[in-house]
């Protein structure tokens, strides 16, 4: 089923005064007047039925002296999305009304746009910096902001090419280091910003007992950034009433590696290895999302054999991701090591395949625009077949047999509520967590990309939305992935693996594109704006972990502190993708 | 006591005591104990941490070298494996963990990012190498290093420990209290390394004049 490229909704007819079609070449969607944004957005959700707002991002059009906020809204019943934008003058303070009351899922993404671009969202309940710390100088993604190691606007830098007579970036910086301070700054007189705003944003517990009852106070607990169970360098500030969580805020940015800014300096091809390091469990999926987006902009076909190779790699990646999820969940629940050792054993076999095709275990850098970089060697194809037809199905059965009816596990997971469907959609949660809440929303079916419309598989869905369902749905997905793999291996044709010639510099016509794939953790989106130059004008990643984490407060309030780690594990976050 | 590394070869021990008694130096004894049970801090920063976990699992099994006991608290750890990109926001936490570790303490920079900033070096939130703040004992190249490379790096660390002498190691020197303690950096408009305050002030003043 081919879906139309543009949304069929005519917003202009509905709002003739406040909405106009985006007429810039290569752009789609609608431009909404700032004053009417809330009204139009409400209609988009309630009248047109776009209940899932997946991506919000800002773009700094320096030459036009405009700031633009781009929204991508989708329906959980499937189909293409609706893109609408707001343009405001680039004069501080840049202000746009917040859509928090319509889609709570804009929460973190609006904070990110505020942090990195300095767009203030009026009406946002908790507009603080999210990736950088309070007190940081400037908004890094603005086009007139320069990082301390700035050399040129775009790579390849002249200092490193073509004669190889490089100069170190350190030599150009007065500190000979990655530092930059405002003029006249005095470090001795400086008072660091405190974190009162963070603690003020937490729901405080106040003693609700009668007058003669014992007066109790809340306790604030900070978990992380160094904590063995937060899956990386995440920090969470929690208020507790006894052992019950009353308020919770994640604090992130401890692995913010400036993916967007570096991406805007890179050429299109240079970005591919950086996408590997987003969700470092699934470099194949990340590659997939990025090249799909750029191919949309370039309007090039993908070689037939390469399409199958891509699907095979992406599904293998999903299997090993879910295996790790299961192993790590067991770690978090306290069955230290044994199940995760079993999970890692199978993962190593998948990594062997990745190493055979791409040369690297984790950072595969395997996809190219129009295809993949090299063909699958025969021995690796045989390995894949052995895994898919023999080993993985039996090992999945084995894990299920050993784990699923374990008394302790059942007691711990059954009936432990995670999210219901309405909340999941409201917070823009995608991926297995949404499907475990009873919404069969899988991009491979809802908005098929690549060749997923050719395969016969079921969208894994479970209906209770408790931890048990969230856990079991991973096994369901492994089985569905194996089904897809079996068909892909049978159908894969011979032929070239790339529709284009190998090239270092690709020509990308001006325009914008939003590409999204079903990564193992949810919807992974890339928003790329090209102005026809060799490097993207705006490159934004919409990571599944980051957006899914918005629901963590909703999930955890009312639960016991001991269950927090397990609830967080359900979201399957990975910090490389979360902080970028 | 058959460990040849422990017994000194040039002492004659009576035959009936050969398996019971060893004559050695205090350095050898210390180093033997230290190299055989390097307990790493359970501390993952980024992608490299996944390979660190993989090195602990069945196929690579780092436990063969006495390094499997990952300690979540720095008070019980001997070695900090900086496994991933060090960001400015994370740096104060890393320094605090290092300061809390008791000596002997070793630092291993795993991967390109921890060694030099790696592919993310130009990022505004990235510290270009943990060695700007902590004394690094072993660098392991790779992005990420394979588990084999990690184990090779760990063996290098053991070789380094073998050569140490308690008279010379930095943490027992008088007047070298700074070897065990790194002043906490401050998060300001940018990362403030308090050891470089004067330099920062001067450069900022020059910028104002320009």
XYZ file of N, CA and C in Angstrom, chain A residues 6 20 66 76 144 161 176 186 202 235 254 257 270 298 491 566 568:
51
model
N 2.127 13.715 0.518
C 1.740 14.865 1.324
C 0.411 14.578 2.004
N -1.208 29.352 5.816
C -0.890 29.371 4.387
C -0.003 28.165 4.088
N 14.723 34.829 10.510
C 13.531 34.165 11.047
C 13.959 32.972 11.889
N -2.375 7.866 15.136
C -1.981 6.536 15.613
C -2.692 5.433 14.829
N 24.677 31.832 14.300
C 25.758 32.793 14.555
C 26.528 32.456 15.834
N 42.980 19.632 4.610
C 42.815 19.058 3.286
C 43.181 20.132 2.281
N 44.050 27.093 24.312
C 44.585 25.835 23.789
C 43.750 24.662 24.303
N 35.204 36.847 35.055
C 36.101 36.652 36.194
C 35.718 35.360 36.905
N 9.611 19.869 41.098
C 9.145 18.569 41.583
C 7.869 18.741 42.390
N 20.412 11.204 35.260
C 20.186 11.550 36.653
C 18.702 11.784 36.839
N 24.180 14.613 30.247
C 25.502 14.173 30.686
C 26.253 13.438 29.575
N 26.609 15.077 23.164
C 27.844 15.142 22.378
C 27.680 16.040 21.165
N 29.532 12.181 5.808
C 30.267 12.118 7.075
C 29.353 11.896 8.269
N 16.978 13.443 -1.821
C 17.684 13.300 -3.093
C 16.801 12.688 -4.166
N 13.408 -14.208 -0.304
C 13.078 -13.367 -1.459
C 14.275 -12.606 -2.009
N 12.987 -0.679 37.586
C 12.336 -1.599 36.650
C 11.443 -0.831 35.673
N 11.850 2.242 34.685
C 12.722 2.931 33.736
C 13.246 1.958 32.690
